[in-house]
mmCIF file with all atom_site columns, C-alpha atoms and ligand atoms in Angstrom:
data_model
loop_
_atom_site.group_PDB
_atom_site.id
_atom_site.type_symbol
_atom_site.label_atom_id
_atom_site.label_alt_id
_atom_site.label_comp_id
_atom_site.label_asym_id
_atom_site.label_entity_id
_atom_site.label_seq_id
_atom_site.pdbx_PDB_ins_code
_atom_site.Cartn_x
_atom_site.Cartn_y
_atom_site.Cartn_z
_atom_site.occupancy
_atom_site.B_iso_or_equiv
_atom_site.pdbx_formal_charge
_atom_site.auth_seq_id
_atom_site.auth_comp_id
_atom_site.auth_asym_id
_atom_site.auth_atom_id
_atom_site.pdbx_PDB_model_num
ATOM   1   C CA  . MET V 1 1   ? -63.151 72.061 -65.641 1.00 97.00 ? 19  MET V CA  1
ATOM   2   C CA  . LEU V 1 2   ? -63.757 69.905 -68.660 1.00 97.00 ? 20  LEU V CA  1
ATOM   3   C CA  . ALA V 1 3   ? -65.931 71.045 -71.485 1.00 96.00 ? 21  ALA V CA  1
ATOM   4   C CA  . PRO V 1 4   ? -66.481 71.673 -75.092 1.00 95.00 ? 22  PRO V CA  1
ATOM   5   C CA  . PRO V 1 5   ? -65.582 75.248 -76.492 1.00 92.00 ? 23  PRO V CA  1
ATOM   6   C CA  . GLY V 1 6   ? -68.787 77.184 -76.283 1.00 89.00 ? 24  GLY V CA  1
ATOM   7   C CA  . ALA V 1 7   ? -69.738 75.098 -72.654 1.00 93.00 ? 25  ALA V CA  1
ATOM   8   C CA  . GLY V 1 8   ? -69.211 78.291 -70.567 1.00 93.00 ? 26  GLY V CA  1
ATOM   9   C CA  . LYS V 1 9   ? -66.037 76.847 -69.365 1.00 94.00 ? 27  LYS V CA  1
ATOM   10  C CA  . GLY V 1 10  ? -64.468 80.299 -67.918 1.00 94.00 ? 28  GLY V CA  1
ATOM   11  C CA  . THR V 1 11  ? -67.526 82.107 -67.486 1.00 95.00 ? 29  THR V CA  1
ATOM   12  C CA  . GLN V 1 12  ? -68.799 79.718 -65.113 1.00 97.00 ? 30  GLN V CA  1
ATOM   13  C CA  . GLY V 1 13  ? -64.733 79.330 -63.631 1.00 97.00 ? 31  GLY V CA  1
ATOM   14  C CA  . GLU V 1 14  ? -64.952 82.890 -62.800 1.00 97.00 ? 32  GLU V CA  1
ATOM   15  C CA  . ARG V 1 15  ? -68.128 82.088 -60.571 1.00 98.00 ? 33  ARG V CA  1
ATOM   16  C CA  . ILE V 1 16  ? -67.410 79.286 -58.688 1.00 97.00 ? 34  ILE V CA  1
ATOM   17  C CA  . ALA V 1 17  ? -63.803 80.923 -57.894 1.00 96.00 ? 35  ALA V CA  1
ATOM   18  C CA  . GLU V 1 18  ? -65.824 83.852 -56.514 1.00 97.00 ? 36  GLU V CA  1
ATOM   19  C CA  . ARG V 1 19  ? -68.327 81.838 -54.412 1.00 96.00 ? 37  ARG V CA  1
ATOM   20  C CA  . TYR V 1 20  ? -65.607 79.647 -53.079 1.00 94.00 ? 38  TYR V CA  1
ATOM   21  C CA  . GLY V 1 21  ? -62.687 82.220 -52.771 1.00 93.00 ? 39  GLY V CA  1
ATOM   22  C CA  . VAL V 1 22  ? -60.187 80.025 -54.682 1.00 93.00 ? 40  VAL V CA  1
ATOM   23  C CA  . PRO V 1 23  ? -58.212 81.904 -57.766 1.00 94.00 ? 41  PRO V CA  1
ATOM   24  C CA  . ARG V 1 24  ? -59.068 80.537 -60.991 1.00 95.00 ? 42  ARG V CA  1
ATOM   25  C CA  . ILE V 1 25  ? -56.493 79.047 -63.643 1.00 94.00 ? 43  ILE V CA  1
ATOM   26  C CA  . GLY V 1 26  ? -57.326 79.602 -66.805 1.00 95.00 ? 44  GLY V CA  1
ATOM   27  C CA  . SER V 1 27  ? -54.956 78.347 -69.219 1.00 96.00 ? 45  SER V CA  1
ATOM   28  C CA  . GLY V 1 28  ? -56.900 79.941 -72.239 1.00 95.00 ? 46  GLY V CA  1
ATOM   29  C CA  . ASP V 1 29  ? -56.609 83.030 -71.502 1.00 95.00 ? 47  ASP V CA  1
ATOM   30  C CA  . LEU V 1 30  ? -53.122 83.276 -69.430 1.00 95.00 ? 48  LEU V CA  1
ATOM   31  C CA  . PHE V 1 31  ? -52.272 82.050 -73.616 1.00 96.00 ? 49  PHE V CA  1
ATOM   32  C CA  . ARG V 1 32  ? -54.120 85.254 -74.882 1.00 96.00 ? 50  ARG V CA  1
ATOM   33  C CA  . GLU V 1 33  ? -52.132 87.194 -72.288 1.00 96.00 ? 51  GLU V CA  1
ATOM   34  C CA  . GLU V 1 34  ? -48.649 86.120 -73.400 1.00 96.00 ? 52  GLU V CA  1
ATOM   35  C CA  . VAL V 1 35  ? -49.718 86.423 -77.256 1.00 97.00 ? 53  VAL V CA  1
ATOM   36  C CA  . ALA V 1 36  ? -51.136 90.010 -76.516 1.00 97.00 ? 54  ALA V CA  1
ATOM   37  C CA  . GLN V 1 37  ? -47.909 90.981 -74.932 1.00 97.00 ? 55  GLN V CA  1
ATOM   38  C CA  . GLN V 1 38  ? -46.077 89.364 -77.331 1.00 97.00 ? 56  GLN V CA  1
ATOM   39  C CA  . THR V 1 39  ? -44.082 87.270 -75.294 1.00 96.00 ? 57  THR V CA  1
ATOM   40  C CA  . PRO V 1 40  ? -41.311 85.001 -76.456 1.00 96.00 ? 58  PRO V CA  1
ATOM   41  C CA  . LEU V 1 41  ? -43.910 82.097 -75.763 1.00 95.00 ? 59  LEU V CA  1
ATOM   42  C CA  . GLY V 1 42  ? -46.985 84.215 -77.127 1.00 96.00 ? 60  GLY V CA  1
ATOM   43  C CA  . LYS V 1 43  ? -44.741 84.211 -80.210 1.00 96.00 ? 61  LYS V CA  1
ATOM   44  C CA  . THR V 1 44  ? -44.794 80.078 -80.002 1.00 96.00 ? 62  THR V CA  1
ATOM   45  C CA  . VAL V 1 45  ? -48.738 80.018 -78.869 1.00 97.00 ? 63  VAL V CA  1
ATOM   46  C CA  . GLN V 1 46  ? -50.120 82.583 -81.227 1.00 97.00 ? 64  GLN V CA  1
ATOM   47  C CA  . SER V 1 47  ? -50.424 80.395 -84.205 1.00 97.00 ? 65  SER V CA  1
ATOM   48  C CA  . TYR V 1 48  ? -52.134 77.838 -82.430 1.00 97.00 ? 66  TYR V CA  1
ATOM   49  C CA  . LEU V 1 49  ? -54.496 79.785 -80.774 1.00 96.00 ? 67  LEU V CA  1
ATOM   50  C CA  . LYS V 1 50  ? -55.456 81.463 -84.359 1.00 95.00 ? 68  LYS V CA  1
ATOM   51  C CA  . ALA V 1 51  ? -55.617 77.949 -86.022 1.00 95.00 ? 69  ALA V CA  1
ATOM   52  C CA  . GLY V 1 52  ? -57.512 76.310 -82.604 1.00 94.00 ? 70  GLY V CA  1
ATOM   53  C CA  . ASP V 1 53  ? -55.132 73.876 -82.245 1.00 97.00 ? 71  ASP V CA  1
ATOM   54  C CA  . LEU V 1 54  ? -53.571 72.619 -79.051 1.00 98.00 ? 72  LEU V CA  1
ATOM   55  C CA  . VAL V 1 55  ? -50.684 74.150 -77.922 1.00 98.00 ? 73  VAL V CA  1
ATOM   56  C CA  . PRO V 1 56  ? -47.783 71.361 -77.444 1.00 97.00 ? 74  PRO V CA  1
ATOM   57  C CA  . ASP V 1 57  ? -47.710 69.659 -73.806 1.00 97.00 ? 75  ASP V CA  1
ATOM   58  C CA  . ASP V 1 58  ? -44.211 70.699 -73.021 1.00 95.00 ? 76  ASP V CA  1
ATOM   59  C CA  . VAL V 1 59  ? -45.558 74.628 -73.943 1.00 96.00 ? 77  VAL V CA  1
ATOM   60  C CA  . VAL V 1 60  ? -48.963 74.494 -71.846 1.00 96.00 ? 78  VAL V CA  1
ATOM   61  C CA  . LEU V 1 61  ? -47.054 72.435 -69.131 1.00 94.00 ? 79  LEU V CA  1
ATOM   62  C CA  . SER V 1 62  ? -43.923 75.516 -68.526 1.00 92.00 ? 80  SER V CA  1
ATOM   63  C CA  . LEU V 1 63  ? -46.941 78.195 -68.648 1.00 92.00 ? 81  LEU V CA  1
ATOM   64  C CA  . ILE V 1 64  ? -49.027 76.313 -66.163 1.00 91.00 ? 82  ILE V CA  1
ATOM   65  C CA  . MET V 1 65  ? -47.416 73.773 -63.133 1.00 87.00 ? 83  MET V CA  1
ATOM   66  C CA  . ASN V 1 66  ? -45.706 76.932 -61.246 1.00 85.00 ? 84  ASN V CA  1
ATOM   67  C CA  . ARG V 1 67  ? -48.530 78.853 -61.108 1.00 88.00 ? 85  ARG V CA  1
ATOM   68  C CA  . VAL V 1 68  ? -51.038 75.578 -59.917 1.00 86.00 ? 86  VAL V CA  1
ATOM   69  C CA  . ILE V 1 69  ? -47.749 74.830 -57.691 1.00 83.00 ? 87  ILE V CA  1
ATOM   70  C CA  . ALA V 1 70  ? -48.233 78.129 -56.403 1.00 84.00 ? 88  ALA V CA  1
ATOM   71  C CA  . ALA V 1 71  ? -52.180 78.388 -56.113 1.00 84.00 ? 89  ALA V CA  1
ATOM   72  C CA  . ALA V 1 72  ? -52.104 75.142 -54.432 1.00 80.00 ? 90  ALA V CA  1
ATOM   73  C CA  . ARG V 1 73  ? -49.280 76.353 -51.379 1.00 81.00 ? 91  ARG V CA  1
ATOM   74  C CA  . THR V 1 74  ? -51.359 79.618 -50.951 1.00 82.00 ? 92  THR V CA  1
ATOM   75  C CA  . SER V 1 75  ? -54.703 79.397 -51.140 1.00 72.00 ? 93  SER V CA  1
ATOM   76  C CA  . GLY V 1 76  ? -57.567 76.521 -50.101 1.00 78.00 ? 94  GLY V CA  1
ATOM   77  C CA  . GLY V 1 77  ? -57.491 75.447 -53.499 1.00 87.00 ? 95  GLY V CA  1
ATOM   78  C CA  . TYR V 1 78  ? -58.186 76.538 -57.340 1.00 91.00 ? 96  TYR V CA  1
ATOM   79  C CA  . VAL V 1 79  ? -60.112 76.157 -60.322 1.00 94.00 ? 97  VAL V CA  1
ATOM   80  C CA  . LEU V 1 80  ? -58.440 74.895 -63.269 1.00 94.00 ? 98  LEU V CA  1
ATOM   81  C CA  . ASP V 1 81  ? -59.802 76.108 -66.266 1.00 96.00 ? 99  ASP V CA  1
ATOM   82  C CA  . GLY V 1 82  ? -58.892 74.739 -69.820 1.00 96.00 ? 100 GLY V CA  1
ATOM   83  C CA  . PHE V 1 83  ? -55.819 72.712 -68.527 1.00 96.00 ? 101 PHE V CA  1
ATOM   84  C CA  . PRO V 1 84  ? -55.594 69.527 -68.761 1.00 96.00 ? 102 PRO V CA  1
ATOM   85  C CA  . ARG V 1 85  ? -56.867 69.553 -72.438 1.00 97.00 ? 103 ARG V CA  1
ATOM   86  C CA  . THR V 1 86  ? -54.424 65.717 -73.461 1.00 98.00 ? 104 THR V CA  1
ATOM   87  C CA  . LEU V 1 87  ? -54.095 62.691 -71.469 1.00 97.00 ? 105 LEU V CA  1
ATOM   88  C CA  . PRO V 1 88  ? -50.134 63.598 -71.415 1.00 96.00 ? 106 PRO V CA  1
ATOM   89  C CA  . GLN V 1 89  ? -51.447 66.775 -69.647 1.00 96.00 ? 107 GLN V CA  1
ATOM   90  C CA  . ALA V 1 90  ? -53.877 64.955 -67.601 1.00 96.00 ? 108 ALA V CA  1
ATOM   91  C CA  . GLU V 1 91  ? -50.567 62.706 -66.215 1.00 95.00 ? 109 GLU V CA  1
ATOM   92  C CA  . ALA V 1 92  ? -48.253 65.527 -65.417 1.00 93.00 ? 110 ALA V CA  1
ATOM   93  C CA  . ALA V 1 93  ? -50.659 66.941 -63.646 1.00 90.00 ? 111 ALA V CA  1
ATOM   94  C CA  . ALA V 1 94  ? -51.671 64.224 -61.386 1.00 91.00 ? 112 ALA V CA  1
ATOM   95  C CA  . ASP V 1 95  ? -47.726 63.547 -61.319 1.00 91.00 ? 113 ASP V CA  1
ATOM   96  C CA  . LEU V 1 96  ? -47.241 66.522 -59.715 1.00 82.00 ? 114 LEU V CA  1
ATOM   97  C CA  . ALA V 1 97  ? -50.246 66.040 -57.446 1.00 83.00 ? 115 ALA V CA  1
ATOM   98  C CA  . ARG V 1 98  ? -49.149 63.236 -55.803 1.00 86.00 ? 116 ARG V CA  1
ATOM   99  C CA  . GLU V 1 99  ? -45.579 65.512 -55.197 1.00 82.00 ? 117 GLU V CA  1
ATOM   100 C CA  . ALA V 1 100 ? -47.261 68.466 -53.385 1.00 76.00 ? 118 ALA V CA  1
ATOM   101 C CA  . ASN V 1 101 ? -49.575 65.921 -52.033 1.00 79.00 ? 119 ASN V CA  1
ATOM   102 C CA  . THR V 1 102 ? -52.539 66.941 -53.554 1.00 79.00 ? 120 THR V CA  1
ATOM   103 C CA  . SER V 1 103 ? -55.462 65.914 -55.481 1.00 83.00 ? 121 SER V CA  1
ATOM   104 C CA  . ALA V 1 104 ? -58.275 67.153 -58.016 1.00 89.00 ? 122 ALA V CA  1
ATOM   105 C CA  . GLN V 1 105 ? -61.164 66.897 -55.771 1.00 91.00 ? 123 GLN V CA  1
ATOM   106 C CA  . VAL V 1 106 ? -64.074 67.047 -58.465 1.00 96.00 ? 124 VAL V CA  1
ATOM   107 C CA  . VAL V 1 107 ? -63.511 67.383 -62.632 1.00 97.00 ? 125 VAL V CA  1
ATOM   108 C CA  . LEU V 1 108 ? -66.813 69.438 -63.714 1.00 98.00 ? 126 LEU V CA  1
ATOM   109 C CA  . TYR V 1 109 ? -68.183 68.525 -66.988 1.00 98.00 ? 127 TYR V CA  1
ATOM   110 C CA  . LEU V 1 110 ? -70.569 70.781 -68.646 1.00 97.00 ? 128 LEU V CA  1
ATOM   111 C CA  . ASP V 1 111 ? -72.015 68.996 -71.142 1.00 96.00 ? 129 ASP V CA  1
ATOM   112 C CA  . ALA V 1 112 ? -74.219 70.666 -74.489 1.00 94.00 ? 130 ALA V CA  1
ATOM   113 C CA  . PRO V 1 113 ? -75.158 69.217 -77.671 1.00 92.00 ? 131 PRO V CA  1
ATOM   114 C CA  . PRO V 1 114 ? -72.920 70.325 -80.223 1.00 86.00 ? 132 PRO V CA  1
ATOM   115 C CA  . GLU V 1 115 ? -74.838 73.122 -82.400 1.00 85.00 ? 133 GLU V CA  1
ATOM   116 C CA  . VAL V 1 116 ? -75.684 74.805 -79.006 1.00 88.00 ? 134 VAL V CA  1
ATOM   117 C CA  . LEU V 1 117 ? -72.138 74.981 -78.833 1.00 88.00 ? 135 LEU V CA  1
ATOM   118 C CA  . VAL V 1 118 ? -71.277 76.358 -82.152 1.00 81.00 ? 136 VAL V CA  1
ATOM   119 C CA  . ALA V 1 119 ? -73.699 79.022 -82.240 1.00 83.00 ? 137 ALA V CA  1
ATOM   120 C CA  . ARG V 1 120 ? -72.705 80.451 -78.514 1.00 85.00 ? 138 ARG V CA  1
ATOM   121 C CA  . VAL V 1 121 ? -69.065 80.832 -79.591 1.00 82.00 ? 139 VAL V CA  1
ATOM   122 C CA  . ALA V 1 122 ? -69.577 81.982 -83.275 1.00 79.00 ? 140 ALA V CA  1
ATOM   123 C CA  . GLY V 1 123 ? -71.765 84.154 -81.554 1.00 78.00 ? 141 GLY V CA  1
ATOM   124 C CA  . ARG V 1 124 ? -70.278 85.708 -78.223 1.00 72.00 ? 142 ARG V CA  1
ATOM   125 C CA  . GLY V 1 125 ? -68.750 88.799 -79.732 1.00 68.00 ? 143 GLY V CA  1
ATOM   126 C CA  . GLU V 1 126 ? -66.083 88.657 -77.360 1.00 72.00 ? 144 GLU V CA  1
ATOM   127 C CA  . ASN V 1 127 ? -63.862 89.487 -80.434 1.00 72.00 ? 145 ASN V CA  1
ATOM   128 C CA  . ARG V 1 128 ? -61.513 86.247 -80.090 1.00 79.00 ? 146 ARG V CA  1
ATOM   129 C CA  . ALA V 1 129 ? -59.409 85.773 -83.125 1.00 78.00 ? 147 ALA V CA  1
ATOM   130 C CA  . ASP V 1 130 ? -60.858 81.995 -83.042 1.00 83.00 ? 148 ASP V CA  1
ATOM   131 C CA  . ASP V 1 131 ? -64.274 82.066 -82.699 1.00 78.00 ? 149 ASP V CA  1
ATOM   132 C CA  . SER V 1 132 ? -65.078 82.409 -86.702 1.00 84.00 ? 150 SER V CA  1
ATOM   133 C CA  . GLU V 1 133 ? -67.446 79.638 -87.165 1.00 83.00 ? 151 GLU V CA  1
ATOM   134 C CA  . ALA V 1 134 ? -64.706 77.568 -88.850 1.00 87.00 ? 152 ALA V CA  1
ATOM   135 C CA  . VAL V 1 135 ? -62.579 77.706 -86.784 1.00 88.00 ? 153 VAL V CA  1
ATOM   136 C CA  . ALA V 1 136 ? -65.118 77.416 -83.529 1.00 86.00 ? 154 ALA V CA  1
ATOM   137 C CA  . LYS V 1 137 ? -66.079 73.766 -85.662 1.00 88.00 ? 155 LYS V CA  1
ATOM   138 C CA  . HIS V 1 138 ? -62.271 72.632 -85.915 1.00 93.00 ? 156 HIS V CA  1
ATOM   139 C CA  . ARG V 1 139 ? -61.838 73.629 -81.472 1.00 92.00 ? 157 ARG V CA  1
ATOM   140 C CA  . LEU V 1 140 ? -64.538 71.570 -81.332 1.00 92.00 ? 158 LEU V CA  1
ATOM   141 C CA  . GLU V 1 141 ? -63.750 68.504 -83.402 1.00 95.00 ? 159 GLU V CA  1
ATOM   142 C CA  . VAL V 1 142 ? -59.961 68.782 -81.513 1.00 96.00 ? 160 VAL V CA  1
ATOM   143 C CA  . TYR V 1 143 ? -61.615 68.627 -78.509 1.00 96.00 ? 161 TYR V CA  1
ATOM   144 C CA  . THR V 1 144 ? -63.960 65.345 -79.261 1.00 95.00 ? 162 THR V CA  1
ATOM   145 C CA  . GLU V 1 145 ? -59.706 63.717 -80.587 1.00 97.00 ? 163 GLU V CA  1
ATOM   146 C CA  . HIS V 1 146 ? -57.522 64.833 -77.810 1.00 97.00 ? 164 HIS V CA  1
ATOM   147 C CA  . THR V 1 147 ? -59.907 66.356 -74.906 1.00 97.00 ? 165 THR V CA  1
ATOM   148 C CA  . LYS V 1 148 ? -63.085 64.367 -74.855 1.00 96.00 ? 166 LYS V CA  1
ATOM   149 C CA  . PRO V 1 149 ? -61.017 60.736 -73.523 1.00 97.00 ? 167 PRO V CA  1
ATOM   150 C CA  . LEU V 1 150 ? -60.456 62.819 -70.338 1.00 97.00 ? 168 LEU V CA  1
ATOM   151 C CA  . LEU V 1 151 ? -63.515 62.133 -69.051 1.00 97.00 ? 169 LEU V CA  1
ATOM   152 C CA  . ASP V 1 152 ? -63.082 58.159 -69.587 1.00 97.00 ? 170 ASP V CA  1
ATOM   153 C CA  . TYR V 1 153 ? -60.684 58.746 -67.642 1.00 97.00 ? 171 TYR V CA  1
ATOM   154 C CA  . TYR V 1 154 ? -61.169 60.759 -64.445 1.00 97.00 ? 172 TYR V CA  1
ATOM   155 C CA  . THR V 1 155 ? -64.588 58.866 -64.386 1.00 98.00 ? 173 THR V CA  1
ATOM   156 C CA  . LYS V 1 156 ? -62.608 55.549 -63.720 1.00 97.00 ? 174 LYS V CA  1
ATOM   157 C CA  . ARG V 1 157 ? -60.943 58.429 -61.437 1.00 95.00 ? 175 ARG V CA  1
ATOM   158 C CA  . GLY V 1 158 ? -64.181 59.010 -59.801 1.00 96.00 ? 176 GLY V CA  1
ATOM   159 C CA  . LEU V 1 159 ? -64.358 62.478 -60.008 1.00 96.00 ? 177 LEU V CA  1
ATOM   160 C CA  . VAL V 1 160 ? -65.980 63.710 -62.759 1.00 97.00 ? 178 VAL V CA  1
ATOM   161 C CA  . LEU V 1 161 ? -69.790 65.521 -62.021 1.00 97.00 ? 179 LEU V CA  1
ATOM   162 C CA  . THR V 1 162 ? -72.188 66.126 -64.960 1.00 98.00 ? 180 THR V CA  1
ATOM   163 C CA  . ILE V 1 163 ? -73.384 69.596 -65.345 1.00 98.00 ? 181 ILE V CA  1
ATOM   164 C CA  . ASP V 1 164 ? -76.051 70.733 -68.598 1.00 97.00 ? 182 ASP V CA  1
ATOM   165 C CA  . ALA V 1 165 ? -74.713 73.603 -69.875 1.00 96.00 ? 183 ALA V CA  1
ATOM   166 C CA  . ALA V 1 166 ? -77.407 73.688 -72.598 1.00 95.00 ? 184 ALA V CA  1
ATOM   167 C CA  . PRO V 1 167 ? -80.152 76.447 -70.257 1.00 95.00 ? 185 PRO V CA  1
ATOM   168 C CA  . PRO V 1 168 ? -79.126 80.119 -69.509 1.00 94.00 ? 186 PRO V CA  1
ATOM   169 C CA  . ILE V 1 169 ? -75.438 80.839 -67.338 1.00 94.00 ? 187 ILE V CA  1
ATOM   170 C CA  . GLU V 1 170 ? -77.206 81.452 -64.253 1.00 97.00 ? 188 GLU V CA  1
ATOM   171 C CA  . THR V 1 171 ? -79.642 78.566 -63.972 1.00 98.00 ? 189 THR V CA  1
ATOM   172 C CA  . VAL V 1 172 ? -76.115 76.872 -65.142 1.00 98.00 ? 190 VAL V CA  1
ATOM   173 C CA  . SER V 1 173 ? -74.286 78.134 -62.057 1.00 98.00 ? 191 SER V CA  1
ATOM   174 C CA  . GLN V 1 174 ? -77.236 77.157 -59.179 1.00 98.00 ? 192 GLN V CA  1
ATOM   175 C CA  . ALA V 1 175 ? -76.618 73.847 -60.677 1.00 98.00 ? 193 ALA V CA  1
ATOM   176 C CA  . ILE V 1 176 ? -73.055 73.934 -60.509 1.00 98.00 ? 194 ILE V CA  1
ATOM   177 C CA  . PHE V 1 177 ? -73.044 75.464 -56.585 1.00 97.00 ? 195 PHE V CA  1
ATOM   178 C CA  . ALA V 1 178 ? -76.075 72.660 -55.406 1.00 97.00 ? 196 ALA V CA  1
ATOM   179 C CA  . ALA V 1 179 ? -73.554 70.227 -56.741 1.00 97.00 ? 197 ALA V CA  1
ATOM   180 C CA  . LEU V 1 180 ? -70.240 70.992 -55.192 1.00 96.00 ? 198 LEU V CA  1
ATOM   181 C CA  . ASP V 1 181 ? -71.799 72.630 -51.621 1.00 95.00 ? 199 ASP V CA  1
ATOM   182 C CA  . LYS V 1 182 ? -72.637 69.330 -51.466 1.00 93.00 ? 200 LYS V CA  1
ATOM   183 C CA  . ILE V 1 183 ? -69.164 67.811 -51.112 1.00 87.00 ? 201 ILE V CA  1
ATOM   184 C CA  . ASP V 1 184 ? -67.161 67.612 -48.676 1.00 68.00 ? 202 ASP V CA  1
ATOM   185 C CA  . ASP V 1 185 ? -63.569 69.162 -48.344 1.00 62.00 ? 203 ASP V CA  1
HETATM 186 P P1  . ADP Y 2 .   ? -61.862 77.161 -75.616 1.00 73.71 ? 316 ADP Y P1  1
HETATM 187 O O1  . ADP Y 2 .   ? -62.038 76.194 -74.291 1.00 73.71 ? 316 ADP Y O1  1
HETATM 188 O O2  . ADP Y 2 .   ? -63.659 77.785 -75.603 1.00 73.71 ? 316 ADP Y O2  1
HETATM 189 O O3  . ADP Y 2 .   ? -61.630 76.696 -76.667 1.00 73.71 ? 316 ADP Y O3  1
HETATM 190 P P2  . ADP Y 2 .   ? -59.820 78.223 -74.369 1.00 73.71 ? 316 ADP Y P2  1
HETATM 191 O O4  . ADP Y 2 .   ? -59.727 80.087 -73.751 1.00 73.71 ? 316 ADP Y O4  1
HETATM 192 O O5  . ADP Y 2 .   ? -60.010 77.570 -72.693 1.00 73.71 ? 316 ADP Y O5  1
HETATM 193 O O6  . ADP Y 2 .   ? -61.444 78.289 -74.376 1.00 73.71 ? 316 ADP Y O6  1
HETATM 194 O O7  . ADP Y 2 .   ? -58.486 77.950 -75.168 1.00 73.71 ? 316 ADP Y O7  1
HETATM 195 C C1  . ADP Y 2 .   ? -57.833 78.520 -76.197 1.00 73.71 ? 316 ADP Y C1  1
HETATM 196 C C2  . ADP Y 2 .   ? -56.765 77.961 -77.129 1.00 73.71 ? 316 ADP Y C2  1
HETATM 197 O O8  . ADP Y 2 .   ? -55.876 77.992 -76.038 1.00 73.71 ? 316 ADP Y O8  1
HETATM 198 C C3  . ADP Y 2 .   ? -57.251 76.606 -77.271 1.00 73.71 ? 316 ADP Y C3  1
HETATM 199 O O9  . ADP Y 2 .   ? -58.113 76.409 -78.550 1.00 73.71 ? 316 ADP Y O9  1
HETATM 200 C C4  . ADP Y 2 .   ? -55.998 76.377 -77.814 1.00 73.71 ? 316 ADP Y C4  1
HETATM 201 O O10 . ADP Y 2 .   ? -55.178 76.261 -78.958 1.00 73.71 ? 316 ADP Y O10 1
HETATM 202 C C5  . ADP Y 2 .   ? -55.499 77.115 -76.156 1.00 73.71 ? 316 ADP Y C5  1
HETATM 203 N N1  . ADP Y 2 .   ? -54.973 76.079 -74.906 1.00 73.71 ? 316 ADP Y N1  1
HETATM 204 C C6  . ADP Y 2 .   ? -55.532 76.454 -73.476 1.00 73.71 ? 316 ADP Y C6  1
HETATM 205 N N2  . ADP Y 2 .   ? -55.529 75.276 -72.882 1.00 73.71 ? 316 ADP Y N2  1
HETATM 206 C C7  . ADP Y 2 .   ? -54.452 74.833 -73.630 1.00 73.71 ? 316 ADP Y C7  1
HETATM 207 C C8  . ADP Y 2 .   ? -53.716 73.194 -73.169 1.00 73.71 ? 316 ADP Y C8  1
HETATM 208 N N3  . ADP Y 2 .   ? -54.072 72.946 -71.844 1.00 73.71 ? 316 ADP Y N3  1
HETATM 209 N N4  . ADP Y 2 .   ? -53.596 72.217 -74.146 1.00 73.71 ? 316 ADP Y N4  1
HETATM 210 C C9  . ADP Y 2 .   ? -53.409 73.146 -74.978 1.00 73.71 ? 316 ADP Y C9  1
HETATM 211 N N5  . ADP Y 2 .   ? -53.524 74.355 -75.971 1.00 73.71 ? 316 ADP Y N5  1
HETATM 212 C C10 . ADP Y 2 .   ? -54.151 74.888 -74.738 1.00 73.71 ? 316 ADP Y C10 1
#
């Protein structure tokens, strides 16, 4: 899944995982768990999360890669939510997929205008340390600079499926399911 903060990536990712019976691997959730448990990795990433900055690629890869490998081995697929988020991460993920003889089936891009995104993040009341309006705006800038270029990268590879994420949750889910149901496995 590729989406700016506030597009509903986490919510829709969970719904997709449930519908198709596959695990969802959410990098943001994994980082927040590490922070909550005050693990060494959690202590390393805490300040990045709080500021809305990207965690360095090597740290991200050390957390995510083993889980992706395990999910590829043990389940019929998985939903990746929040990873990859930079071109080097995308390249590392592609290398790994090649080695494991698998590939990304689809890149789901959730699109919504910036004013909808910032209002949603600031108003969602999840008590996330990075949801204040200022940090939400910064996360959107970080997304635009570092993550949005992945849209080109995956469009060139013919993988992108774009869904309008501005409507209510249920409407967006139905649009996603209708599009994913059409894809052969
Ligand atoms: P959102 O998409 O709403 O910003 P996430 O839960 O996906 O929320 O991510 C929260 C934070 O976790 C990010 O702002 C960043 O600090 C960190 N993070 C998550 N995934 C990555 C990643 N793949 N690379 C770098 N940082 C990440």
